[in-house]
């Protein structure tokens, strides 16, 4: 038996990556563009999951947190990140879904959508520095 640092191997070092990458990139839809100080959080919660979250995720020189959930026809995404960034926040809906309402921090807002291979991404743009929540309701 030797010290763990002397016997570790690359398979052990990368094993958590195989779980973290799909959750962060695919399900929470977190895509930082650090040079442009832009952060995208457009979640895609699987049908059988009630929700998921991450906290203390390093982005640039700081950390962020994000969570996403779905309950019936209500899709919720929340993100908190250091001040000074542009935040695109939203949720991915089933392809062709009809949006009934979108709110940002409880206030109705104008929104944008884009049809992708993930489905219909509905999102709003705001700034970071405070926790923001987008709720998308479908018809």
mmCIF file of C-alpha atoms in Angstrom:
data_model
loop_
_atom_site.group_PDB
_atom_site.id
_atom_site.type_symbol
_atom_site.label_atom_id
_atom_site.label_comp_id
_atom_site.label_asym_id
_atom_site.label_seq_id
_atom_site.Cartn_x
_atom_site.Cartn_y
_atom_site.Cartn_z
ATOM 1 C CA UNK A 1 0.000 0.000 0.000
ATOM 2 C CA UNK A 2 1.281 3.426 -0.991
ATOM 3 C CA UNK A 3 -0.023 6.970 -0.731
ATOM 4 C CA UNK A 4 -3.055 7.516 -2.972
ATOM 5 C CA UNK A 5 -1.253 10.266 -4.898
ATOM 6 C CA UNK A 6 1.427 7.768 -5.882
ATOM 7 C CA UNK A 7 -1.026 5.170 -7.169
ATOM 8 C CA UNK A 8 -3.787 7.270 -8.772
ATOM 9 C CA UNK A 9 -4.464 6.770 -12.443
ATOM 10 C CA UNK A 10 -6.173 8.781 -15.170
ATOM 11 C CA UNK A 11 -9.316 6.577 -15.157
ATOM 12 C CA UNK A 12 -9.983 7.523 -11.540
ATOM 13 C CA UNK A 13 -9.289 11.177 -12.218
ATOM 14 C CA UNK A 14 -11.732 11.317 -15.159
ATOM 15 C CA UNK A 15 -14.496 9.118 -13.742
ATOM 16 C CA UNK A 16 -16.574 11.958 -12.271
ATOM 17 C CA UNK A 17 -16.222 13.906 -15.517
ATOM 18 C CA UNK A 18 -18.415 11.338 -17.251
ATOM 19 C CA UNK A 19 -21.274 12.237 -14.895
ATOM 20 C CA UNK A 20 -20.646 15.959 -14.418
ATOM 21 C CA UNK A 21 -20.347 16.975 -18.080
ATOM 22 C CA UNK A 22 -23.789 15.686 -19.185
ATOM 23 C CA UNK A 23 -25.467 17.236 -16.132
ATOM 24 C CA UNK A 24 -23.762 20.641 -16.463
ATOM 25 C CA UNK A 25 -23.729 20.945 -20.254
ATOM 26 C CA UNK A 26 -26.728 18.935 -21.439
ATOM 27 C CA UNK A 27 -29.310 18.971 -18.649
ATOM 28 C CA UNK A 28 -28.621 22.337 -17.005
ATOM 29 C CA UNK A 29 -27.483 23.822 -20.324
ATOM 30 C CA UNK A 30 -24.694 25.877 -18.747
ATOM 31 C CA UNK A 31 -22.447 27.360 -21.412
ATOM 32 C CA UNK A 32 -20.098 30.136 -20.285
ATOM 33 C CA UNK A 33 -18.390 32.397 -22.794
ATOM 34 C CA UNK A 34 -15.823 33.838 -20.411
ATOM 35 C CA UNK A 35 -14.029 36.197 -22.864
ATOM 36 C CA UNK A 36 -17.402 37.839 -23.695
ATOM 37 C CA UNK A 37 -18.628 37.737 -20.080
ATOM 38 C CA UNK A 38 -21.739 35.911 -21.271
ATOM 39 C CA UNK A 39 -23.402 33.012 -19.497
ATOM 40 C CA UNK A 40 -26.095 30.751 -20.981
ATOM 41 C CA UNK A 41 -28.266 28.606 -18.727
ATOM 42 C CA UNK A 42 -30.987 26.986 -20.830
ATOM 43 C CA UNK A 43 -31.972 23.783 -19.036
ATOM 44 C CA UNK A 44 -33.427 20.584 -20.460
ATOM 45 C CA UNK A 45 -34.742 18.467 -17.585
ATOM 46 C CA UNK A 46 -35.464 14.862 -18.626
ATOM 47 C CA UNK A 47 -39.158 13.862 -18.526
ATOM 48 C CA UNK A 48 -38.716 11.457 -15.624
ATOM 49 C CA UNK A 49 -36.710 13.869 -13.427
ATOM 50 C CA UNK A 50 -38.335 16.432 -11.125
ATOM 51 C CA UNK A 51 -35.251 18.688 -11.277
ATOM 52 C CA UNK A 52 -31.537 19.101 -10.718
ATOM 53 C CA UNK A 53 -29.039 21.695 -9.530
ATOM 54 C CA UNK A 54 -25.388 22.609 -9.167
ATOM 55 C CA UNK A 55 -23.687 25.015 -6.769
ATOM 56 C CA UNK A 56 -20.204 26.485 -6.473
ATOM 57 C CA UNK A 57 -19.477 25.805 -10.151
ATOM 58 C CA UNK A 58 -16.346 27.693 -11.181
ATOM 59 C CA UNK A 59 -16.923 30.064 -14.107
ATOM 60 C CA UNK A 60 -14.181 32.519 -14.980
ATOM 61 C CA UNK A 61 -12.792 33.969 -11.761
ATOM 62 C CA UNK A 62 -15.891 33.238 -9.684
ATOM 63 C CA UNK A 63 -18.556 30.657 -9.001
ATOM 64 C CA UNK A 64 -22.190 30.248 -9.978
ATOM 65 C CA UNK A 65 -25.192 28.139 -9.072
ATOM 66 C CA UNK A 66 -28.080 26.913 -11.207
ATOM 67 C CA UNK A 67 -31.177 24.794 -10.781
ATOM 68 C CA UNK A 68 -33.954 23.624 -13.064
ATOM 69 C CA UNK A 69 -37.216 21.793 -12.564
ATOM 70 C CA UNK A 70 -40.417 20.897 -14.314
ATOM 71 C CA UNK A 71 -43.840 20.222 -12.909
ATOM 72 C CA UNK A 72 -46.626 19.534 -15.380
ATOM 73 C CA UNK A 73 -46.749 22.498 -17.766
ATOM 74 C CA UNK A 74 -44.405 24.680 -15.691
ATOM 75 C CA UNK A 75 -40.651 24.808 -16.393
ATOM 76 C CA UNK A 76 -38.427 26.723 -13.958
ATOM 77 C CA UNK A 77 -34.753 27.695 -14.281
ATOM 78 C CA UNK A 78 -32.788 29.687 -11.688
ATOM 79 C CA UNK A 79 -29.197 30.978 -11.854
ATOM 80 C CA UNK A 80 -26.937 33.032 -9.627
ATOM 81 C CA UNK A 81 -23.596 34.332 -10.919
ATOM 82 C CA UNK A 82 -21.120 37.122 -10.118
ATOM 83 C CA UNK A 83 -22.031 40.629 -11.301
ATOM 84 C CA UNK A 84 -20.929 41.986 -14.654
ATOM 85 C CA UNK A 85 -22.062 39.243 -17.033
ATOM 86 C CA UNK A 86 -24.895 38.957 -19.540
ATOM 87 C CA UNK A 87 -27.170 36.068 -18.587
ATOM 88 C CA UNK A 88 -29.362 34.161 -21.022
ATOM 89 C CA UNK A 89 -31.742 32.121 -18.895
ATOM 90 C CA UNK A 90 -34.458 29.721 -19.975
ATOM 91 C CA UNK A 91 -35.687 26.198 -20.476
ATOM 92 C CA UNK A 92 -36.002 23.680 -23.291
ATOM 93 C CA UNK A 93 -39.536 22.527 -24.073
ATOM 94 C CA UNK A 94 -40.749 19.651 -26.207
ATOM 95 C CA UNK A 95 -40.492 20.393 -29.947
ATOM 96 C CA UNK A 96 -43.406 22.500 -31.162
ATOM 97 C CA UNK A 97 -44.634 23.380 -27.655
ATOM 98 C CA UNK A 98 -46.877 26.438 -27.397
ATOM 99 C CA UNK A 99 -45.703 28.949 -24.798
ATOM 100 C CA UNK A 100 -48.510 30.429 -22.676
ATOM 101 C CA UNK A 101 -46.438 32.755 -20.452
ATOM 102 C CA UNK A 102 -42.862 33.583 -19.445
ATOM 103 C CA UNK A 103 -41.857 35.425 -16.279
ATOM 104 C CA UNK A 104 -38.513 36.671 -14.997
ATOM 105 C CA UNK A 105 -38.450 36.944 -11.203
ATOM 106 C CA UNK A 106 -42.254 36.869 -11.176
ATOM 107 C CA UNK A 107 -42.720 39.633 -13.772
ATOM 108 C CA UNK A 108 -44.032 38.894 -17.290
ATOM 109 C CA UNK A 109 -41.316 39.554 -19.883
ATOM 110 C CA UNK A 110 -40.795 39.331 -23.609
ATOM 111 C CA UNK A 111 -38.964 36.182 -24.593
ATOM 112 C CA UNK A 112 -37.233 34.556 -27.520
ATOM 113 C CA UNK A 113 -37.265 30.983 -28.725
ATOM 114 C CA UNK A 114 -35.108 28.836 -30.939
ATOM 115 C CA UNK A 115 -35.929 25.371 -32.259
ATOM 116 C CA UNK A 116 -32.927 23.067 -31.820
ATOM 117 C CA UNK A 117 -32.226 19.347 -31.750
ATOM 118 C CA UNK A 118 -32.890 19.524 -27.985
ATOM 119 C CA UNK A 119 -36.384 20.947 -28.553
ATOM 120 C CA UNK A 120 -37.785 24.479 -28.359
ATOM 121 C CA UNK A 121 -35.440 26.643 -26.267
ATOM 122 C CA UNK A 122 -37.311 29.545 -24.650
ATOM 123 C CA UNK A 123 -35.163 32.183 -22.994
ATOM 124 C CA UNK A 124 -34.790 35.744 -21.768
ATOM 125 C CA UNK A 125 -31.677 37.892 -21.409
ATOM 126 C CA UNK A 126 -30.772 39.760 -18.237
ATOM 127 C CA UNK A 127 -27.653 40.549 -16.219
ATOM 128 C CA UNK A 128 -25.894 38.720 -13.390
ATOM 129 C CA UNK A 129 -25.211 39.872 -9.858
ATOM 130 C CA UNK A 130 -28.442 38.592 -8.310
ATOM 131 C CA UNK A 131 -30.381 35.354 -8.407
ATOM 132 C CA UNK A 132 -32.813 35.263 -11.352
ATOM 133 C CA UNK A 133 -35.628 32.820 -12.038
ATOM 134 C CA UNK A 134 -37.390 32.211 -15.333
ATOM 135 C CA UNK A 135 -40.694 30.340 -15.338
ATOM 136 C CA UNK A 136 -42.079 29.118 -18.675
ATOM 137 C CA UNK A 137 -45.662 27.860 -18.810
ATOM 138 C CA UNK A 138 -46.920 25.932 -21.814
ATOM 139 C CA UNK A 139 -50.479 25.757 -23.104
#
